[in-house]
């Protein structure tokens, strides 16, 4: 039986991931000849990581950071992830139909929609087999 | 879900934070359970009941008659 606390991870994971993404943005935009935008992207990601790392005792910050997660926050996380996914899929569908209306083939929205649909079906099958 | 967590916690002279530490959850989770905004998982419900020396049925009432 899983405990109430369950899986938690170090408070450094999300800030370090943000830092890595910042370096990735910087490298890609710099190599494309736009170091200014790269530095702005890097600063944003470092700022986000710093807020998460030094965000104090706020439950929201600790939950986002990962070290303050318990079963209730994991449920909040699942619901928030589902909501965000719904928003993204809605945006993809709107983009797809707009592209079709403009006489284009609907891509890349069609491809993204297909990936989302397949991922959803695969997750349903996987979760059904596991439970 | 109706429950006696608040009453039992007060009987034991514990703050929400102290009970949360004992059960390895956040203080806000204990508060949400007491306010009946969050229904705990079976492991946490069992943990709460065992901590207070009660059965789950004595602490929680799914029918809401408590």
PDB file of C-alpha atoms in Angstrom:
ATOM      1  CA  UNK A   1       0.000   0.000   0.000  1.00  0.00           C
ATOM      2  CA  UNK A   2       1.352   3.394  -0.923  1.00  0.00           C
ATOM      3  CA  UNK A   3       1.891   5.732   2.005  1.00  0.00           C
ATOM      4  CA  UNK A   4       0.130   9.028   2.337  1.00  0.00           C
ATOM      5  CA  UNK A   5       3.318  10.916   1.581  1.00  0.00           C
ATOM      6  CA  UNK A   6       4.272   8.854  -1.436  1.00  0.00           C
ATOM      7  CA  UNK A   7       6.965   9.967  -3.851  1.00  0.00           C
ATOM      8  CA  UNK A   8       8.709  13.284  -3.343  1.00  0.00           C
ATOM      9  CA  UNK A   9      11.778  14.621  -5.015  1.00  0.00           C
ATOM     10  CA  UNK A  10      14.561  16.993  -4.138  1.00  0.00           C
ATOM     11  CA  UNK A  11      13.808  20.712  -4.126  1.00  0.00           C
ATOM     12  CA  UNK A  12      16.688  21.130  -6.556  1.00  0.00           C
ATOM     13  CA  UNK A  13      15.148  19.143  -9.432  1.00  0.00           C
ATOM     14  CA  UNK A  14      12.811  21.831 -10.811  1.00  0.00           C
ATOM     15  CA  UNK A  15      15.263  24.755 -10.401  1.00  0.00           C
ATOM     16  CA  UNK A  16      18.054  22.774 -12.058  1.00  0.00           C
ATOM     17  CA  UNK A  17      15.700  21.731 -14.866  1.00  0.00           C
ATOM     18  CA  UNK A  18      14.770  25.398 -15.341  1.00  0.00           C
ATOM     19  CA  UNK A  19      18.446  26.304 -15.456  1.00  0.00           C
ATOM     20  CA  UNK A  20      19.110  23.571 -18.034  1.00  0.00           C
ATOM     21  CA  UNK A  21      16.217  24.829 -20.172  1.00  0.00           C
ATOM     22  CA  UNK A  22      17.585  28.361 -19.844  1.00  0.00           C
ATOM     23  CA  UNK A  23      20.975  27.250 -21.162  1.00  0.00           C
ATOM     24  CA  UNK A  24      19.214  25.378 -23.991  1.00  0.00           C
ATOM     25  CA  UNK A  25      17.236  28.479 -24.996  1.00  0.00           C
ATOM     26  CA  UNK A  26      20.372  30.588 -24.783  1.00  0.00           C
ATOM     27  CA  UNK A  27      22.389  28.166 -26.905  1.00  0.00           C
ATOM     28  CA  UNK A  28      19.752  27.741 -29.600  1.00  0.00           C
ATOM     29  CA  UNK A  29      18.908  31.440 -29.915  1.00  0.00           C
ATOM     30  CA  UNK A  30      22.563  32.449 -29.765  1.00  0.00           C
ATOM     31  CA  UNK A  31      23.426  29.973 -32.512  1.00  0.00           C
ATOM     32  CA  UNK A  32      20.594  31.456 -34.587  1.00  0.00           C
ATOM     33  CA  UNK A  33      22.259  34.867 -34.284  1.00  0.00           C
ATOM     34  CA  UNK A  34      19.925  36.281 -31.653  1.00  0.00           C
ATOM     35  CA  UNK A  35      21.929  36.351 -28.397  1.00  0.00           C
ATOM     36  CA  UNK A  36      19.763  39.148 -26.955  1.00  0.00           C
ATOM     37  CA  UNK A  37      16.617  37.026 -27.037  1.00  0.00           C
ATOM     38  CA  UNK A  38      18.655  34.104 -25.748  1.00  0.00           C
ATOM     39  CA  UNK A  39      19.780  36.087 -22.729  1.00  0.00           C
ATOM     40  CA  UNK A  40      16.210  37.229 -22.044  1.00  0.00           C
ATOM     41  CA  UNK A  41      14.995  33.610 -22.209  1.00  0.00           C
ATOM     42  CA  UNK A  42      17.857  32.530 -19.959  1.00  0.00           C
ATOM     43  CA  UNK A  43      17.055  35.259 -17.422  1.00  0.00           C
ATOM     44  CA  UNK A  44      13.370  34.268 -17.375  1.00  0.00           C
ATOM     45  CA  UNK A  45      14.195  30.617 -16.731  1.00  0.00           C
ATOM     46  CA  UNK A  46      16.766  31.463 -14.044  1.00  0.00           C
ATOM     47  CA  UNK A  47      14.236  33.798 -12.416  1.00  0.00           C
ATOM     48  CA  UNK A  48      11.581  31.093 -12.418  1.00  0.00           C
ATOM     49  CA  UNK A  49      14.028  28.602 -10.945  1.00  0.00           C
ATOM     50  CA  UNK A  50      15.057  31.071  -8.243  1.00  0.00           C
ATOM     51  CA  UNK A  51      11.427  31.747  -7.268  1.00  0.00           C
ATOM     52  CA  UNK A  52      10.806  28.025  -6.995  1.00  0.00           C
ATOM     53  CA  UNK A  53      14.014  27.383  -5.028  1.00  0.00           C
ATOM     54  CA  UNK A  54      13.763  30.319  -2.625  1.00  0.00           C
ATOM     55  CA  UNK A  55       9.987  30.570  -2.579  1.00  0.00           C
ATOM     56  CA  UNK A  56       9.760  30.015   1.152  1.00  0.00           C
ATOM     57  CA  UNK A  57       7.092  27.999   2.893  1.00  0.00           C
ATOM     58  CA  UNK A  58       4.198  28.603   0.512  1.00  0.00           C
ATOM     59  CA  UNK A  59       2.362  25.319  -0.113  1.00  0.00           C
ATOM     60  CA  UNK A  60       1.997  26.186  -3.794  1.00  0.00           C
ATOM     61  CA  UNK A  61       5.726  26.805  -4.212  1.00  0.00           C
ATOM     62  CA  UNK A  62       6.670  23.700  -2.209  1.00  0.00           C
ATOM     63  CA  UNK A  63       4.239  21.634  -4.274  1.00  0.00           C
ATOM     64  CA  UNK A  64       5.576  22.972  -7.562  1.00  0.00           C
ATOM     65  CA  UNK A  65       9.107  22.379  -6.286  1.00  0.00           C
ATOM     66  CA  UNK A  66       8.251  18.784  -5.400  1.00  0.00           C
ATOM     67  CA  UNK A  67       9.512  18.554  -1.834  1.00  0.00           C
ATOM     68  CA  UNK A  68       6.172  19.547  -0.317  1.00  0.00           C
ATOM     69  CA  UNK A  69       3.960  17.125  -2.166  1.00  0.00           C
ATOM     70  CA  UNK A  70       1.608  14.846  -0.370  1.00  0.00           C
ATOM     71  CA  UNK A  71      -1.355  12.890  -1.753  1.00  0.00           C
ATOM     72  CA  UNK A  72      -3.635  15.950  -1.799  1.00  0.00           C
ATOM     73  CA  UNK A  73      -1.155  18.030  -3.746  1.00  0.00           C
ATOM     74  CA  UNK A  74      -0.584  15.143  -6.174  1.00  0.00           C
ATOM     75  CA  UNK A  75      -4.336  15.125  -6.835  1.00  0.00           C
ATOM     76  CA  UNK A  76      -4.198  18.889  -7.360  1.00  0.00           C
ATOM     77  CA  UNK A  77      -1.290  18.334  -9.758  1.00  0.00           C
ATOM     78  CA  UNK A  78      -3.215  15.714 -11.764  1.00  0.00           C
ATOM     79  CA  UNK A  79      -6.257  17.981 -12.024  1.00  0.00           C
ATOM     80  CA  UNK A  80      -4.122  20.972 -13.018  1.00  0.00           C
ATOM     81  CA  UNK A  81      -2.282  18.895 -15.623  1.00  0.00           C
ATOM     82  CA  UNK A  82      -5.581  17.665 -17.082  1.00  0.00           C
ATOM     83  CA  UNK A  83      -6.877  21.240 -17.239  1.00  0.00           C
ATOM     84  CA  UNK A  84      -3.699  22.481 -18.919  1.00  0.00           C
ATOM     85  CA  UNK A  85      -3.911  19.592 -21.402  1.00  0.00           C
ATOM     86  CA  UNK A  86      -7.513  20.467 -22.195  1.00  0.00           C
ATOM     87  CA  UNK A  87      -6.553  24.091 -22.840  1.00  0.00           C
ATOM     88  CA  UNK A  88      -3.671  23.072 -25.112  1.00  0.00           C
ATOM     89  CA  UNK A  89      -5.815  20.588 -27.069  1.00  0.00           C
ATOM     90  CA  UNK A  90      -8.530  23.223 -27.484  1.00  0.00           C
ATOM     91  CA  UNK A  91      -5.925  25.668 -28.797  1.00  0.00           C
ATOM     92  CA  UNK A  92      -4.604  23.009 -31.182  1.00  0.00           C
ATOM     93  CA  UNK A  93      -8.094  22.291 -32.519  1.00  0.00           C
ATOM     94  CA  UNK A  94      -8.782  25.999 -33.019  1.00  0.00           C
ATOM     95  CA  UNK A  95      -5.450  26.403 -34.794  1.00  0.00           C
ATOM     96  CA  UNK A  96      -6.164  23.353 -36.951  1.00  0.00           C
ATOM     97  CA  UNK A  97      -9.540  24.657 -38.125  1.00  0.00           C
ATOM     98  CA  UNK A  98      -8.173  28.156 -38.705  1.00  0.00           C
ATOM     99  CA  UNK A  99      -5.421  26.697 -40.876  1.00  0.00           C
ATOM    100  CA  UNK A 100      -7.975  24.631 -42.813  1.00  0.00           C
ATOM    101  CA  UNK A 101     -10.150  27.709 -43.298  1.00  0.00           C
ATOM    102  CA  UNK A 102      -7.146  29.540 -44.723  1.00  0.00           C
ATOM    103  CA  UNK A 103      -6.804  26.814 -47.327  1.00  0.00           C
ATOM    104  CA  UNK A 104      -3.762  25.172 -45.746  1.00  0.00           C
ATOM    105  CA  UNK A 105      -3.360  21.524 -44.759  1.00  0.00           C
ATOM    106  CA  UNK A 106      -3.852  22.210 -41.041  1.00  0.00           C
ATOM    107  CA  UNK A 107      -0.303  21.402 -40.012  1.00  0.00           C
ATOM    108  CA  UNK A 108       1.440  21.485 -37.628  1.00  0.00           C
ATOM    109  CA  UNK A 109      -1.802  21.581 -35.634  1.00  0.00           C
ATOM    110  CA  UNK A 110      -3.117  18.395 -37.214  1.00  0.00           C
ATOM    111  CA  UNK A 111       0.044  16.531 -36.313  1.00  0.00           C
ATOM    112  CA  UNK A 112       0.010  17.881 -32.749  1.00  0.00           C
ATOM    113  CA  UNK A 113      -3.653  16.909 -32.419  1.00  0.00           C
ATOM    114  CA  UNK A 114      -2.871  13.398 -33.636  1.00  0.00           C
ATOM    115  CA  UNK A 115      -0.030  13.090 -31.106  1.00  0.00           C
ATOM    116  CA  UNK A 116      -2.337  14.299 -28.335  1.00  0.00           C
ATOM    117  CA  UNK A 117      -5.094  11.882 -29.336  1.00  0.00           C
ATOM    118  CA  UNK A 118      -2.762   8.907 -29.574  1.00  0.00           C
ATOM    119  CA  UNK A 119      -1.103   9.789 -26.270  1.00  0.00           C
ATOM    120  CA  UNK A 120      -4.524   9.980 -24.611  1.00  0.00           C
ATOM    121  CA  UNK A 121      -5.611   6.586 -25.968  1.00  0.00           C
ATOM    122  CA  UNK A 122      -2.273   5.009 -25.012  1.00  0.00           C
ATOM    123  CA  UNK A 123      -2.577   6.427 -21.491  1.00  0.00           C
ATOM    124  CA  UNK A 124      -6.139   5.093 -21.165  1.00  0.00           C
ATOM    125  CA  UNK A 125      -5.011   1.600 -22.221  1.00  0.00           C
ATOM    126  CA  UNK A 126      -1.951   1.723 -19.946  1.00  0.00           C
ATOM    127  CA  UNK A 127      -3.926   2.900 -16.937  1.00  0.00           C
ATOM    128  CA  UNK A 128      -6.647   0.292 -17.543  1.00  0.00           C
ATOM    129  CA  UNK A 129      -4.082  -2.527 -17.728  1.00  0.00           C
ATOM    130  CA  UNK A 130      -2.336  -1.321 -14.564  1.00  0.00           C
ATOM    131  CA  UNK A 131      -5.469  -0.909 -12.445  1.00  0.00           C
TER     132      UNK A 131
ATOM    133  CA  UNK B   1     -16.599  13.559   3.938  1.00  0.00           C
ATOM    134  CA  UNK B   2     -17.875  14.020   7.465  1.00  0.00           C
ATOM    135  CA  UNK B   3     -15.256  13.119  10.032  1.00  0.00           C
ATOM    136  CA  UNK B   4     -14.115  13.532  13.623  1.00  0.00           C
ATOM    137  CA  UNK B   5     -10.514  14.447  12.839  1.00  0.00           C
ATOM    138  CA  UNK B   6     -10.769  17.923  14.340  1.00  0.00           C
ATOM    139  CA  UNK B   7     -12.410  16.662  17.530  1.00  0.00           C
ATOM    140  CA  UNK B   8      -9.906  13.821  17.941  1.00  0.00           C
ATOM    141  CA  UNK B   9      -6.981  16.141  17.247  1.00  0.00           C
ATOM    142  CA  UNK B  10      -8.212  18.575  19.900  1.00  0.00           C
ATOM    143  CA  UNK B  11      -8.682  15.713  22.382  1.00  0.00           C
ATOM    144  CA  UNK B  12      -5.038  14.770  21.846  1.00  0.00           C
ATOM    145  CA  UNK B  13      -3.938  18.385  22.221  1.00  0.00           C
ATOM    146  CA  UNK B  14      -2.332  18.524  18.803  1.00  0.00           C
ATOM    147  CA  UNK B  15      -2.093  21.378  16.345  1.00  0.00           C
ATOM    148  CA  UNK B  16      -2.824  20.756  12.676  1.00  0.00           C
ATOM    149  CA  UNK B  17       0.893  21.069  11.967  1.00  0.00           C
ATOM    150  CA  UNK B  18       1.828  18.505  14.605  1.00  0.00           C
ATOM    151  CA  UNK B  19      -0.722  15.996  13.304  1.00  0.00           C
ATOM    152  CA  UNK B  20       0.460  16.659   9.764  1.00  0.00           C
ATOM    153  CA  UNK B  21       4.045  15.923  10.784  1.00  0.00           C
ATOM    154  CA  UNK B  22       2.974  12.660  12.433  1.00  0.00           C
ATOM    155  CA  UNK B  23       1.231  11.537   9.239  1.00  0.00           C
ATOM    156  CA  UNK B  24       3.790  13.003   6.823  1.00  0.00           C
ATOM    157  CA  UNK B  25       1.346  15.266   5.031  1.00  0.00           C
ATOM    158  CA  UNK B  26       1.019  19.043   4.849  1.00  0.00           C
ATOM    159  CA  UNK B  27      -0.808  21.127   7.443  1.00  0.00           C
ATOM    160  CA  UNK B  28      -3.106  22.296   4.663  1.00  0.00           C
ATOM    161  CA  UNK B  29      -4.110  18.694   3.945  1.00  0.00           C
ATOM    162  CA  UNK B  30      -5.164  18.163   7.565  1.00  0.00           C
ATOM    163  CA  UNK B  31      -7.099  21.433   7.421  1.00  0.00           C
ATOM    164  CA  UNK B  32      -8.812  20.387   4.176  1.00  0.00           C
ATOM    165  CA  UNK B  33      -9.841  17.042   5.707  1.00  0.00           C
ATOM    166  CA  UNK B  34     -11.233  18.770   8.786  1.00  0.00           C
ATOM    167  CA  UNK B  35     -13.127  21.252   6.622  1.00  0.00           C
ATOM    168  CA  UNK B  36     -14.481  18.297   4.562  1.00  0.00           C
ATOM    169  CA  UNK B  37     -13.042  19.758   1.376  1.00  0.00           C
ATOM    170  CA  UNK B  38     -10.727  16.805   0.792  1.00  0.00           C
ATOM    171  CA  UNK B  39     -11.441  13.090   1.168  1.00  0.00           C
ATOM    172  CA  UNK B  40      -8.221  11.300   2.127  1.00  0.00           C
ATOM    173  CA  UNK B  41      -6.971   8.174   0.420  1.00  0.00           C
ATOM    174  CA  UNK B  42      -7.528   4.838   2.142  1.00  0.00           C
ATOM    175  CA  UNK B  43      -3.892   4.700   3.395  1.00  0.00           C
ATOM    176  CA  UNK B  44      -4.165   8.167   4.928  1.00  0.00           C
ATOM    177  CA  UNK B  45      -7.606   7.443   6.392  1.00  0.00           C
ATOM    178  CA  UNK B  46      -6.217   4.257   7.940  1.00  0.00           C
ATOM    179  CA  UNK B  47      -3.209   6.178   9.211  1.00  0.00           C
ATOM    180  CA  UNK B  48      -5.442   8.782  10.853  1.00  0.00           C
ATOM    181  CA  UNK B  49      -7.661   6.132  12.415  1.00  0.00           C
ATOM    182  CA  UNK B  50      -4.717   4.108  13.712  1.00  0.00           C
ATOM    183  CA  UNK B  51      -3.051   7.243  15.074  1.00  0.00           C
ATOM    184  CA  UNK B  52      -6.126   8.012  17.177  1.00  0.00           C
ATOM    185  CA  UNK B  53      -6.690   4.359  18.117  1.00  0.00           C
ATOM    186  CA  UNK B  54      -9.976   4.203  16.244  1.00  0.00           C
ATOM    187  CA  UNK B  55     -11.367   2.346  13.258  1.00  0.00           C
ATOM    188  CA  UNK B  56     -11.862   4.153   9.956  1.00  0.00           C
ATOM    189  CA  UNK B  57     -15.620   3.862  10.408  1.00  0.00           C
ATOM    190  CA  UNK B  58     -15.380   5.600  13.766  1.00  0.00           C
ATOM    191  CA  UNK B  59     -13.468   8.540  12.273  1.00  0.00           C
ATOM    192  CA  UNK B  60     -15.129   8.903   8.865  1.00  0.00           C
ATOM    193  CA  UNK B  61     -18.739   8.749   7.794  1.00  0.00           C
ATOM    194  CA  UNK B  62     -19.305   8.369   4.067  1.00  0.00           C
ATOM    195  CA  UNK B  63     -23.045   8.916   4.480  1.00  0.00           C
ATOM    196  CA  UNK B  64     -22.520  12.301   6.050  1.00  0.00           C
ATOM    197  CA  UNK B  65     -24.786  11.613   9.017  1.00  0.00           C
ATOM    198  CA  UNK B  66     -22.028  12.241  11.549  1.00  0.00           C
TER     199      UNK B  66
END
